[in-house]
Coordinates of C-alpha atoms in Angstrom, one line a residue:
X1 CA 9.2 2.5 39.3
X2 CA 11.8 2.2 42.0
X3 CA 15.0 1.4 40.4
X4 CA 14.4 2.4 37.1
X5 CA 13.6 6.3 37.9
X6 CA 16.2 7.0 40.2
X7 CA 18.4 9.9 40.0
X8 CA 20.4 10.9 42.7
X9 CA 20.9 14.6 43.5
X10 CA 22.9 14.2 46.9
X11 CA 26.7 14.7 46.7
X12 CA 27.2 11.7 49.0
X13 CA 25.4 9.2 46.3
X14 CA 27.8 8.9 43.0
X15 CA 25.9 7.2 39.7
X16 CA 28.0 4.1 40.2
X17 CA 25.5 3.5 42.6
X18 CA 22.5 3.4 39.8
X19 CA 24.5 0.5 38.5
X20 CA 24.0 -1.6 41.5
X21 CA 20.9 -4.0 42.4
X22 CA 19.3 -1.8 44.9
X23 CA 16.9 -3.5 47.7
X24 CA 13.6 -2.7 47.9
X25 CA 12.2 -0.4 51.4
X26 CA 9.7 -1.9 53.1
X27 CA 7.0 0.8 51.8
X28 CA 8.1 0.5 48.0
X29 CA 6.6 -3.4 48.5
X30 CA 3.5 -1.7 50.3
X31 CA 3.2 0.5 47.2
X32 CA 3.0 -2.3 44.9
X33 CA 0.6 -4.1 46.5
X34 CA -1.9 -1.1 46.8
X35 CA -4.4 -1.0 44.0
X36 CA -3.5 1.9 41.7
X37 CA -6.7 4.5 42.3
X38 CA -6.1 6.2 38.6
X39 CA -4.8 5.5 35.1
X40 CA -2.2 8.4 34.3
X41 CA -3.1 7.6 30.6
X42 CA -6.5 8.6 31.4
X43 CA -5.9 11.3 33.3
X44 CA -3.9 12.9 30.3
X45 CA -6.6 12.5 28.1
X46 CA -8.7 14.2 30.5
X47 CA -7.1 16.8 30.9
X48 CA -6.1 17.4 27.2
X49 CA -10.3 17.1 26.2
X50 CA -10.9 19.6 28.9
X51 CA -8.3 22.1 27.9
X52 CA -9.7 21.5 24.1
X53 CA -13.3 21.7 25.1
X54 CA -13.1 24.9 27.0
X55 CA -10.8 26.8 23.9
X56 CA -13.8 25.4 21.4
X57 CA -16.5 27.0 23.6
X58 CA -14.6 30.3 24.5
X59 CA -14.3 30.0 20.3
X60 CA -17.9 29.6 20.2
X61 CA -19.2 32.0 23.0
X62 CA -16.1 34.9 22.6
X63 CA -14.9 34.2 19.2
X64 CA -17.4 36.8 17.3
X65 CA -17.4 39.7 20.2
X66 CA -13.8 41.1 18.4
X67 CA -15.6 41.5 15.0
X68 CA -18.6 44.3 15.0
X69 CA -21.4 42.1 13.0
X70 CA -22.7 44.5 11.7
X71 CA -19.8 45.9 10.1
X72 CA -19.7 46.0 6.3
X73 CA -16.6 43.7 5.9
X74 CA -17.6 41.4 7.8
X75 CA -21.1 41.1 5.9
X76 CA -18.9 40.8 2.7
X77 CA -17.1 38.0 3.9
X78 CA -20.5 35.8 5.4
X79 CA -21.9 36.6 2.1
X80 CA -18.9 35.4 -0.2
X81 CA -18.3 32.4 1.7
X82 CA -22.3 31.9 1.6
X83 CA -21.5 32.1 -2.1
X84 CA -19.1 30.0 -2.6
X85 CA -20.8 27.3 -0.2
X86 CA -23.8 27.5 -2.9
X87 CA -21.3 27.5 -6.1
X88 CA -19.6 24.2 -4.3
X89 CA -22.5 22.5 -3.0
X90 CA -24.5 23.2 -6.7
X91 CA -21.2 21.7 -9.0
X92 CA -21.2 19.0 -6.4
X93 CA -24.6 17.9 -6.9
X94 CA -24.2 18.1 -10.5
X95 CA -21.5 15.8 -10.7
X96 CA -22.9 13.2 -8.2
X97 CA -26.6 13.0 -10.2
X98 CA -24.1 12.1 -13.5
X99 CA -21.9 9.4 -11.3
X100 CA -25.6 8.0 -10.0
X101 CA -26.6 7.7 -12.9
X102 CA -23.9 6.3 -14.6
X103 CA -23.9 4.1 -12.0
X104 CA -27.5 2.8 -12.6
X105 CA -26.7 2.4 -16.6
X106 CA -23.9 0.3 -15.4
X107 CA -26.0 -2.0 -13.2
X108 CA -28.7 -2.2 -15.6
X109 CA -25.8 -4.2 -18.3
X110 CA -24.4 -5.7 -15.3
X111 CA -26.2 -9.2 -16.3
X112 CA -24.6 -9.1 -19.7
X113 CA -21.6 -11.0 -20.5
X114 CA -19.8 -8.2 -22.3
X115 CA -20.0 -6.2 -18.9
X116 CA -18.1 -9.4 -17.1
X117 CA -15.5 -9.3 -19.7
X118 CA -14.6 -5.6 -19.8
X119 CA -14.8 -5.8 -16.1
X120 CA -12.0 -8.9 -15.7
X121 CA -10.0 -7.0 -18.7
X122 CA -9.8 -3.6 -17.2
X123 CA -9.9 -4.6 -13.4
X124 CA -7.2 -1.9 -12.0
X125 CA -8.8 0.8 -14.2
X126 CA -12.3 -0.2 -12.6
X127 CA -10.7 0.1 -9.2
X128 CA -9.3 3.3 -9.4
X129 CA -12.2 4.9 -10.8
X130 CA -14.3 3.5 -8.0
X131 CA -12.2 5.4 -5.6
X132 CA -11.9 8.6 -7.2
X133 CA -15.7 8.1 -7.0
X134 CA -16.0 7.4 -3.5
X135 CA -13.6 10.1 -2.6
X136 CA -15.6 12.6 -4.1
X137 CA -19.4 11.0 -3.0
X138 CA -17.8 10.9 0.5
X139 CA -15.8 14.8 0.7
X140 CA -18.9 16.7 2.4
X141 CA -19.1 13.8 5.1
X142 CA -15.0 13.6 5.8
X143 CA -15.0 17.4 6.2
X144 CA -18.4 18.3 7.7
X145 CA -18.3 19.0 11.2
X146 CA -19.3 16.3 13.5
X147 CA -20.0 18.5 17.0
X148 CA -18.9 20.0 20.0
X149 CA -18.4 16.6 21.9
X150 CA -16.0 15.3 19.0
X151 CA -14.3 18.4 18.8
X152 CA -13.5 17.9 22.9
X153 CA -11.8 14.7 22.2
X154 CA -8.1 15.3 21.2
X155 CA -7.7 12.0 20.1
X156 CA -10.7 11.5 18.1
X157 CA -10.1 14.9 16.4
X158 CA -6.3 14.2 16.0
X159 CA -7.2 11.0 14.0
X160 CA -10.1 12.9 11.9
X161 CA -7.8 15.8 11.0
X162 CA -5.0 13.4 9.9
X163 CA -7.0 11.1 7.7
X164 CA -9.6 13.6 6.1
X165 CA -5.8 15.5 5.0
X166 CA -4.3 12.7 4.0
X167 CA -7.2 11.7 1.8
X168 CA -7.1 15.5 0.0
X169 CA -3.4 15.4 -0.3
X170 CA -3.1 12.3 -1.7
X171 CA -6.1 13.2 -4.2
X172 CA -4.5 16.5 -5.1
X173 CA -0.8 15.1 -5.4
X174 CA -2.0 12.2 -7.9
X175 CA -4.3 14.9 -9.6
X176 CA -1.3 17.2 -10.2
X177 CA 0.9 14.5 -11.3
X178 CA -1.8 13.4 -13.6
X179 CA -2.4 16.7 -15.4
X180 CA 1.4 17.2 -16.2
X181 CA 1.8 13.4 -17.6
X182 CA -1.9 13.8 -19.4
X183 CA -0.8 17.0 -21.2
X184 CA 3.0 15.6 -22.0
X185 CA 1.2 12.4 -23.0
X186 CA -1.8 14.2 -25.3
X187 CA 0.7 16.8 -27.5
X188 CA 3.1 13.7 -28.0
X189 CA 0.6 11.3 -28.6
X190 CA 1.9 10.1 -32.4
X191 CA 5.9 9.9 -31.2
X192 CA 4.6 7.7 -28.4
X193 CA 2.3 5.6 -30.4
X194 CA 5.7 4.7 -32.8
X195 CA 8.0 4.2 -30.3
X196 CA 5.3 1.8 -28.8
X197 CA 4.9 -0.1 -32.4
X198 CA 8.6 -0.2 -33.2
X199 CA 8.7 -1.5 -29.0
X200 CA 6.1 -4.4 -30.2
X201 CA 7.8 -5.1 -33.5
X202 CA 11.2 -5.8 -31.6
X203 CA 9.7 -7.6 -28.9
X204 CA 8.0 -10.0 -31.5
X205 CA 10.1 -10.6 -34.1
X206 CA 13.8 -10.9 -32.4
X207 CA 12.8 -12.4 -29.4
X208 CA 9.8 -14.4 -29.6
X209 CA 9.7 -15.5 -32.9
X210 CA 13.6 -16.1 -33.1
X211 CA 13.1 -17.6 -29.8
X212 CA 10.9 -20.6 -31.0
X213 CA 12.8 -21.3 -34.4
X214 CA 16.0 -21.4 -31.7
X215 CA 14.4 -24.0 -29.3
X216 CA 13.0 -25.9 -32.4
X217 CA 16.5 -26.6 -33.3
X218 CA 19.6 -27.8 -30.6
X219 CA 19.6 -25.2 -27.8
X220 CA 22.4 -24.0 -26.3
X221 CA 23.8 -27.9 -27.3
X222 CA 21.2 -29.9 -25.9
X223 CA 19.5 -32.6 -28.1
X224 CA 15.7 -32.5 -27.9
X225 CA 12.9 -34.0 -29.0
X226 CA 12.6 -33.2 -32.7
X227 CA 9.1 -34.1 -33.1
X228 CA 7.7 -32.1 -30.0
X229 CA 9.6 -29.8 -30.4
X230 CA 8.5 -28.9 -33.7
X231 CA 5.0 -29.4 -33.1
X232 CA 5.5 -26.6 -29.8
X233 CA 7.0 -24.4 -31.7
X234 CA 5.2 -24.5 -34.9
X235 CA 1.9 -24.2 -32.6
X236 CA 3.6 -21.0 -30.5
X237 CA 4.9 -19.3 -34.2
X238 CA 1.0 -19.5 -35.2
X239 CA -0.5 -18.1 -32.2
X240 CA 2.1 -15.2 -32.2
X241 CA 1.6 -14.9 -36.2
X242 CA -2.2 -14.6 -35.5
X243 CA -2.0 -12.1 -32.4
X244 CA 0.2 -9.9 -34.6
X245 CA -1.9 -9.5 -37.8
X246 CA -4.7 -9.2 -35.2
X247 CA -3.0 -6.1 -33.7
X248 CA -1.4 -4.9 -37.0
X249 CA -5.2 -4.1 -38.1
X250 CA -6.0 -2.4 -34.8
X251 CA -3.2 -0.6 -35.5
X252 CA -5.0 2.8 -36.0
X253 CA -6.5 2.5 -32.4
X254 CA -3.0 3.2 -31.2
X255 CA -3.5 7.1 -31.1
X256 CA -6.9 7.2 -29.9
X257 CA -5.9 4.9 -26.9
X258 CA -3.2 7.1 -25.9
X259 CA -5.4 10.3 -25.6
X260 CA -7.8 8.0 -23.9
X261 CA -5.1 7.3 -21.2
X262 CA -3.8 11.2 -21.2
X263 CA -7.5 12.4 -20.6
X264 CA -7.8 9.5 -17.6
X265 CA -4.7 10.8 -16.0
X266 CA -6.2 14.4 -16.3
X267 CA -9.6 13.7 -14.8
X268 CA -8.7 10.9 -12.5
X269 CA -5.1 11.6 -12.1
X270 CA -1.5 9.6 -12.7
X271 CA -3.2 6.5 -10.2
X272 CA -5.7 6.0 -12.9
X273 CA -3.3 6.4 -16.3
X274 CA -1.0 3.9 -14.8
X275 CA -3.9 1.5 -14.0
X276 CA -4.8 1.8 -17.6
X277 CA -1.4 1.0 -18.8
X278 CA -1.3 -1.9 -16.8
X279 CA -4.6 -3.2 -18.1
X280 CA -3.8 -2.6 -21.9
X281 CA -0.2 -4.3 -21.5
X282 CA -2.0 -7.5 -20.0
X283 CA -4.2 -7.1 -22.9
X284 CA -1.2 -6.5 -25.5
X285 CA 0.5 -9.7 -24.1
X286 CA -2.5 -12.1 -23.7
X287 CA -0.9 -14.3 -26.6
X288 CA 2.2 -15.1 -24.3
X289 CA 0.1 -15.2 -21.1
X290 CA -1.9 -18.4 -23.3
X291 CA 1.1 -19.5 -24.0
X292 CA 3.1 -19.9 -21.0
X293 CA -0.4 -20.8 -18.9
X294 CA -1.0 -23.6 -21.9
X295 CA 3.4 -24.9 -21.6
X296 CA 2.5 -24.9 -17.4
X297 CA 0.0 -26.5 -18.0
X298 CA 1.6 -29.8 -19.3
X299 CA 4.9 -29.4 -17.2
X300 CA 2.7 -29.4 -14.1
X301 CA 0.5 -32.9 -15.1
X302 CA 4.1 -33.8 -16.4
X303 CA 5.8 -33.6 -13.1
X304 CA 3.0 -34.9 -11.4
X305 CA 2.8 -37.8 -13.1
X306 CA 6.6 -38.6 -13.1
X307 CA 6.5 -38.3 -9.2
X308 CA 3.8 -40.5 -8.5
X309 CA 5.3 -43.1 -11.0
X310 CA 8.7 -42.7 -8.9
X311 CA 6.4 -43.5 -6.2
X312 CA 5.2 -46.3 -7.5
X313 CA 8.6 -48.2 -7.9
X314 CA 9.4 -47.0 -4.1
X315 CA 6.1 -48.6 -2.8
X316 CA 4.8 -45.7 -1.6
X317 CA 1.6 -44.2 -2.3
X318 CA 0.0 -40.3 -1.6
X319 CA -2.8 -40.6 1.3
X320 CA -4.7 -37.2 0.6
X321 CA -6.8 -37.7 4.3
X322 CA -3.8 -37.4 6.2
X323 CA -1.1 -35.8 3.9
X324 CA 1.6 -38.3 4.1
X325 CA 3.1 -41.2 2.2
X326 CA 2.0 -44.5 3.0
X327 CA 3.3 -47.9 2.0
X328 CA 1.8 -49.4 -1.1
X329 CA 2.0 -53.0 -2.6
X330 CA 1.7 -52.8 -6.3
X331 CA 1.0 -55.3 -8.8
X332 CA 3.5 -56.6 -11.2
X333 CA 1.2 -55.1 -13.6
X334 CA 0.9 -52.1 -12.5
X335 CA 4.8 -52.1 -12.5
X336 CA 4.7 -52.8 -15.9
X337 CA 2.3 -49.9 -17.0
X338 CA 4.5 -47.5 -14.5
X339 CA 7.7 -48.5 -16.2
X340 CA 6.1 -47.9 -19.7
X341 CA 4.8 -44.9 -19.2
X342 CA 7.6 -43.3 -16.8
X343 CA 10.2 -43.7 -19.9
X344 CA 8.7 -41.4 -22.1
X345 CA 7.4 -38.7 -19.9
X346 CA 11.1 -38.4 -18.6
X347 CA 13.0 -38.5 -21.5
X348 CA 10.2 -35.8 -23.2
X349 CA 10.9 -33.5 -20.0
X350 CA 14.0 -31.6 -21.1
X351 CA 12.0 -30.5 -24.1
X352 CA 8.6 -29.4 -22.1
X353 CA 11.1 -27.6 -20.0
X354 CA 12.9 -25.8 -22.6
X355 CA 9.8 -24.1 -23.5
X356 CA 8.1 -23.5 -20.2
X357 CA 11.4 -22.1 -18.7
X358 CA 11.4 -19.4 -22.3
X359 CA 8.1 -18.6 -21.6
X360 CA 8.2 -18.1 -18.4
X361 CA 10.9 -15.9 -17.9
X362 CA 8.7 -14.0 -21.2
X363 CA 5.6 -13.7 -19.1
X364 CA 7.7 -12.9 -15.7
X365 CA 9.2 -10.0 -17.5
X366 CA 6.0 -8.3 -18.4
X367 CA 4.7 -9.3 -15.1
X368 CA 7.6 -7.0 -13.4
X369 CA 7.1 -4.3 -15.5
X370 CA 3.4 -4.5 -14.2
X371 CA 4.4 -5.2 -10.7
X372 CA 6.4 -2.0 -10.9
X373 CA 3.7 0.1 -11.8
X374 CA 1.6 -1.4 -9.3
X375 CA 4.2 -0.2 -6.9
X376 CA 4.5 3.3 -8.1
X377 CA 0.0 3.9 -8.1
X378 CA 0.4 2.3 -4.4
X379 CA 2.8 4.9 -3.0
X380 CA 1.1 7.6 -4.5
X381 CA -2.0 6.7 -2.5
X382 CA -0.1 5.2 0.4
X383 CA 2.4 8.4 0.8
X384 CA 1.2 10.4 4.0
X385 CA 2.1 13.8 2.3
X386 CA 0.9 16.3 4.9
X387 CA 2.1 14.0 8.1
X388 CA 5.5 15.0 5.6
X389 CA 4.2 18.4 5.1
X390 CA 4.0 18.7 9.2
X391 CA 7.3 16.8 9.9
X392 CA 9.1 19.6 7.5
X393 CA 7.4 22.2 9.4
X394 CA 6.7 21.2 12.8
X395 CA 9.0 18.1 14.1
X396 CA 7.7 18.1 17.4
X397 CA 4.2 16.7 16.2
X398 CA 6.1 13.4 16.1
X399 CA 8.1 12.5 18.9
X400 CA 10.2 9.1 19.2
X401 CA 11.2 8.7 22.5
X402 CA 13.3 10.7 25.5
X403 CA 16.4 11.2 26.6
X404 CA 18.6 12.8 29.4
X405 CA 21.5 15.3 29.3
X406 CA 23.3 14.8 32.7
X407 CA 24.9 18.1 33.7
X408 CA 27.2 18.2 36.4
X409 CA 27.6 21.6 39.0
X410 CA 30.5 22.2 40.6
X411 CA 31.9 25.0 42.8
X412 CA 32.9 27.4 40.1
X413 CA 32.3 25.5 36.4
X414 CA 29.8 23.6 34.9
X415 CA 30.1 20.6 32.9
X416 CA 27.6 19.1 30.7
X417 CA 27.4 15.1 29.4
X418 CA 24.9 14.1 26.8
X419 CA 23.4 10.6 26.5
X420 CA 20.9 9.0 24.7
X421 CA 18.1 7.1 26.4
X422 CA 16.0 3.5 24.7
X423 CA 13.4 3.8 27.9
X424 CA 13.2 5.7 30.9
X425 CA 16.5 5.1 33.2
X426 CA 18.2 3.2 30.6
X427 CA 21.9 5.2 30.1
X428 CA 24.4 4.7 26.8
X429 CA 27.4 3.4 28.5
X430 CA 29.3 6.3 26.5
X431 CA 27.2 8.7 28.6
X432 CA 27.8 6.5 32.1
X433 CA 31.3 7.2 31.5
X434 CA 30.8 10.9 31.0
X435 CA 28.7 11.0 34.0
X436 CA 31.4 9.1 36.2
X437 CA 34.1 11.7 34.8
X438 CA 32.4 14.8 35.5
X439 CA 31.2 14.0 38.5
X440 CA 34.3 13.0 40.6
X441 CA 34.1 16.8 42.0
X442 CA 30.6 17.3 41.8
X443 CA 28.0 18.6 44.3
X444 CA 25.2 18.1 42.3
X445 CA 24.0 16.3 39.4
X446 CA 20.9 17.5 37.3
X447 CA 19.4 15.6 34.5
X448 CA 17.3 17.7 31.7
X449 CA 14.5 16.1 29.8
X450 CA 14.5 16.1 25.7
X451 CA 12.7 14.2 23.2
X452 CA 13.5 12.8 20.1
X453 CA 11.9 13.2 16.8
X454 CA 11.0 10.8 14.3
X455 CA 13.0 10.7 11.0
X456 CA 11.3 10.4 7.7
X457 CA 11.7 6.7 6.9
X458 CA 10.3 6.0 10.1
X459 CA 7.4 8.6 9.8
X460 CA 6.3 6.7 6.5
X461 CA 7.0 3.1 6.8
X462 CA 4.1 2.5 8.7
X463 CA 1.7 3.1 6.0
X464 CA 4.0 1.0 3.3
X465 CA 3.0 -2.4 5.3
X466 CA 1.2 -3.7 1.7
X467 CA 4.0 -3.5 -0.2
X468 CA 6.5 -4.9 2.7
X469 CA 3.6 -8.4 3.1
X470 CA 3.5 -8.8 -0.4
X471 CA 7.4 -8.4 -1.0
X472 CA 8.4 -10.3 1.3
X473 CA 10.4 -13.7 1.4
X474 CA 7.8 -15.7 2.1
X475 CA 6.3 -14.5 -1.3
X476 CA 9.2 -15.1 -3.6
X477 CA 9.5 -18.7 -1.9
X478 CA 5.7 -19.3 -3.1
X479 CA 7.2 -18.0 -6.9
X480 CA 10.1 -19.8 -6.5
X481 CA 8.0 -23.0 -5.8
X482 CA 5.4 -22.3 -8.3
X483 CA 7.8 -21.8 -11.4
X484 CA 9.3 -25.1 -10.2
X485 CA 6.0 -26.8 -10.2
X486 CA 4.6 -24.9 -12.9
X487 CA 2.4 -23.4 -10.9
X488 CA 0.9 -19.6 -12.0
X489 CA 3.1 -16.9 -11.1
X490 CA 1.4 -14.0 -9.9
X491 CA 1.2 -10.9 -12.4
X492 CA 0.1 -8.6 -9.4
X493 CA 1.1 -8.0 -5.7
X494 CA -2.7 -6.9 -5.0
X495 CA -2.2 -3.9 -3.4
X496 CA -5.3 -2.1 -6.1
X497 CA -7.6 -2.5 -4.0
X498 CA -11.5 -1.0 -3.9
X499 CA -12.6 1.9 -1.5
X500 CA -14.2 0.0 1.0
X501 CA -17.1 2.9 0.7
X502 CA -20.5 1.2 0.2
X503 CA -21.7 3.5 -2.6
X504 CA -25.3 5.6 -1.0
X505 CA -27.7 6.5 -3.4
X506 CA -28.8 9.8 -1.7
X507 CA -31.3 13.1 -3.1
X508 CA -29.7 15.5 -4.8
X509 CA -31.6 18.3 -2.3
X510 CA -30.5 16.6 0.8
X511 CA -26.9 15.8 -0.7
X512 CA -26.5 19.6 -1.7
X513 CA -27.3 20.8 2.0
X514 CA -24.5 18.6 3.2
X515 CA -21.9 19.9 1.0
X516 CA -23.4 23.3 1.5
X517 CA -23.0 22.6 5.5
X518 CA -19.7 20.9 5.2
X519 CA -18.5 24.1 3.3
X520 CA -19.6 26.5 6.2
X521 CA -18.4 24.0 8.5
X522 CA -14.6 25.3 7.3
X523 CA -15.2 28.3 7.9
X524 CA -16.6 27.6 11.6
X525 CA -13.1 25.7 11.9

């Protein structure tokens, strides 16, 4: 690109010149008019699939000439490997003929209600488990080998090699983390199971229970409603009376449950312990969740129904066609009714609102805690651990960008000035006035090529684009606006989501040769 790649090496031409609009020669126009006869992008590629197909066939056709088949090592080695292919490919098949069938008891109860419920209670937990599921149905097709023409593409195989790593990494990451909290969480089972109780006790006696009796009286100094506000609260005190005695004789499930969710994060790893917990403190809390969604309830009709009634005394009326308020003549009966019933609902709004805002903020508080667990299972499966893995080892397998360093010969020293580059051509002032100073006695100036890396917030961010869309403002405005309305606030960001793996139902004989060829595959790589 004329302009924009130019770098003078004549002594005559200084780099103020670069800084000028330069005019365009009569054949750079001709040049830019002529159809381009090649795309250099393609021609890279090219190149970089013939260079890779070549070293796999000299790997296929010269690779075994250096090792004497017939040597006794090396017949040792084909028949271990052989071995352990078998061992694999057998404990492989095994587990996937339990999965299927557990998998065809599960569809068999599908039609029941009971299945519908456990399935809305325990949703995350479902989730997870589907995708440990997948991830295991689905290893022998990630790593088998898919042929010599794949293998000549270095993009393709550049893509393959990153996600089938990620996938294990991230699989053998959560599994690690899972085994140490499972065992921490399994020999202090009972200490956690108390600190949990006394944690519920607290919860429910100072703040929930002390909470209604406070808002049946005068909070904080306003005057409410006595009535309503007795009948609210003496309705909220019974439902919290009843969920507690409920859970005070479930109380010896407490230890069982926690094993349950140590030996989850041992077989399916932390992702799936957390999942749990989130599903069996949604469970734990149900009695506020009815509550607040009950109090929203009747704030939302309440507010609704005080701003059409404003409406009506503004002549205006809500046309749901076109969105928009149009004017309205009302009756003087109609008037009559509005003004009747926009008294009460107004002057019982400070006492609705007491208890939706307690409630709320109740129910928004376990929803955080939830959120932030939600937060912590996505970037353990969102984390691209061996892209870190590489970075830490090998930075230039990520580069982020050029830039020049201008150095400057003269007759009997050499200077040097560095300067960082956004594009091709495009000079950090700081390194223009390098360049200008070092150059006044020049004969020569040379610009070497470097590259720049990317850093490790920038090598990650890209796969934390969930968690950026659903944190975002746009999302707390929708909160904001639905604890306003009284509109649900959301008790997830949604980030759990299933495997997107159709589950196969495949033989066992034909699924154990393709673990038993992805195995030997490995060793071919």
């Amino acid at each position: 690109m004329f302009g924009v790649l130019h770098y003078s090496l004549n002594s005559q031409n200084s780099p103020d010149e670069l800084r000028n609009p330069i005019r365009k020669p009569k054949w750079v126009e001709d040049l830019q008019q002529k159809q381009p006869c090649f795309d250099l992008d393609a021609v890279i590629m090219a190149i970089n699939c013939v260079s890779s197909a070549k070293s796999c066939l000299e790997r296929h056709l010269h690779g075994r000439r250096s090792i004497v088949p017939y040597s006794l090592l090396w017949m040792m080695t084909i028949f271990s490997w052989k071995l352990f292919a078998v061992l694999v490919a057998s404990l492989s098949t095994f587990l996937c003929i339990i999965l299927q069938s557990i998998h065809f008891l599960l569809s068999c109860v599908s039609q029941l209600c009971i299945y519908d419920t456990l399935a809305n209670l325990f949703c995350n937990t479902w989730r997870i488990i589907e995708i440990r599921c997948c991830q295991f149905l689905y290893w022998p097709i990630f790593l088998r080998n898919c042929g010599l023409r794949s293998q000549s593409c270095v993009e393709y195989a550049e893509k393959m090699a990153l996600h089938r790593h990620s996938m294990w990494s991230s699989l053998v990451v959560d599994a690690l983390l899972g085994n140490l909290f499972g065992i921490a969480l399994w020999s202090q089972a009972k200490p956690a199971c108390l600190l949990v109780s006394n944690l519920m006790d607290d919860v429910t006696n100072h703040l929930l229970r002390t909470g209604c009796v406070w808002l049946m009286g005068n909070p904080a100094g306003f005057k409410l409603n006595t009535e309503l506000a007795g009948v609210l609260g003496i309705v909220s005190l019974d439902t919290i009376q009843i969920w507690s005695t409920l859970w005070s004789f479930m109380g010896f499930l407490f230890i069982p449950i926690s094993k349950i969710i140590a030996l989850f994060g041992i077989v399916f790893g932390l992702s799936a312990a957390a999942a749990l917990i989130i599903d069996m403190i949604s469970l734990i809390t149900k009695h506020v969740f009815v509550l607040h969604w009950s109090l929203s309830l009747i704030y939302s009709r309440q507010i609704q129904a005080i701003a059409a009634l404003w409406r009506l005394f503004r002549g205006r009326k809500w046309n749901p066609l076109r969105e928009r308020l149009d004017s309205y003549d009302y009756t003087v009966e109609q008037h009559v009714i509005g003004t009747l019933l926009f008294t009460p609902l107004l002057l019982l709004l400070p006492t609705i609102s007491s208890f939706y805002t307690f409630f709320t903020i109740m129910n928004s508080a376990i929803s955080f805690i939830c959120v932030v667990i939600e937060v912590c299972i996505f970037v353990i499966h969102a984390t691209p651990y061996n892209k870190i893995f590489l970075w830490l080892v090998k930075k230039r397998r990520f580069p982020a960008g050029i830039w020049f360093e201008f150095v400057t010969c003269q007759h009997n020293a050499v200077a040097s000035g560095t300067g960082p580059v956004d594009s091709i051509g495009s000079v950090s002032r700081k390194s223009r006035k390098t360049r200008e100073s070092s150059t006044r006695r020049s004969t020569i100036l040379v610009s070497l090529l470097h590259s720049n890396y990317l850093n490790l917030g920038e090598l990650v961010q890209s796969n934390y684009g969930d968690i950026h869309s659903a944190i975002s403002r746009s999302s707390f405005v929708s909160s904001a606006y639905g604890v306003l309305t009284g509109g649900r606030i959301p008790s997830a960001l949604g980030t759990i989501r299933s495997s997107g793996l159709p589950w196969f139902v495949i033989p066992c004989k034909q699924y154990w040769y393709i673990c038993y060829e992805a195995v030997l595959a490995c060793r071919e790589n």
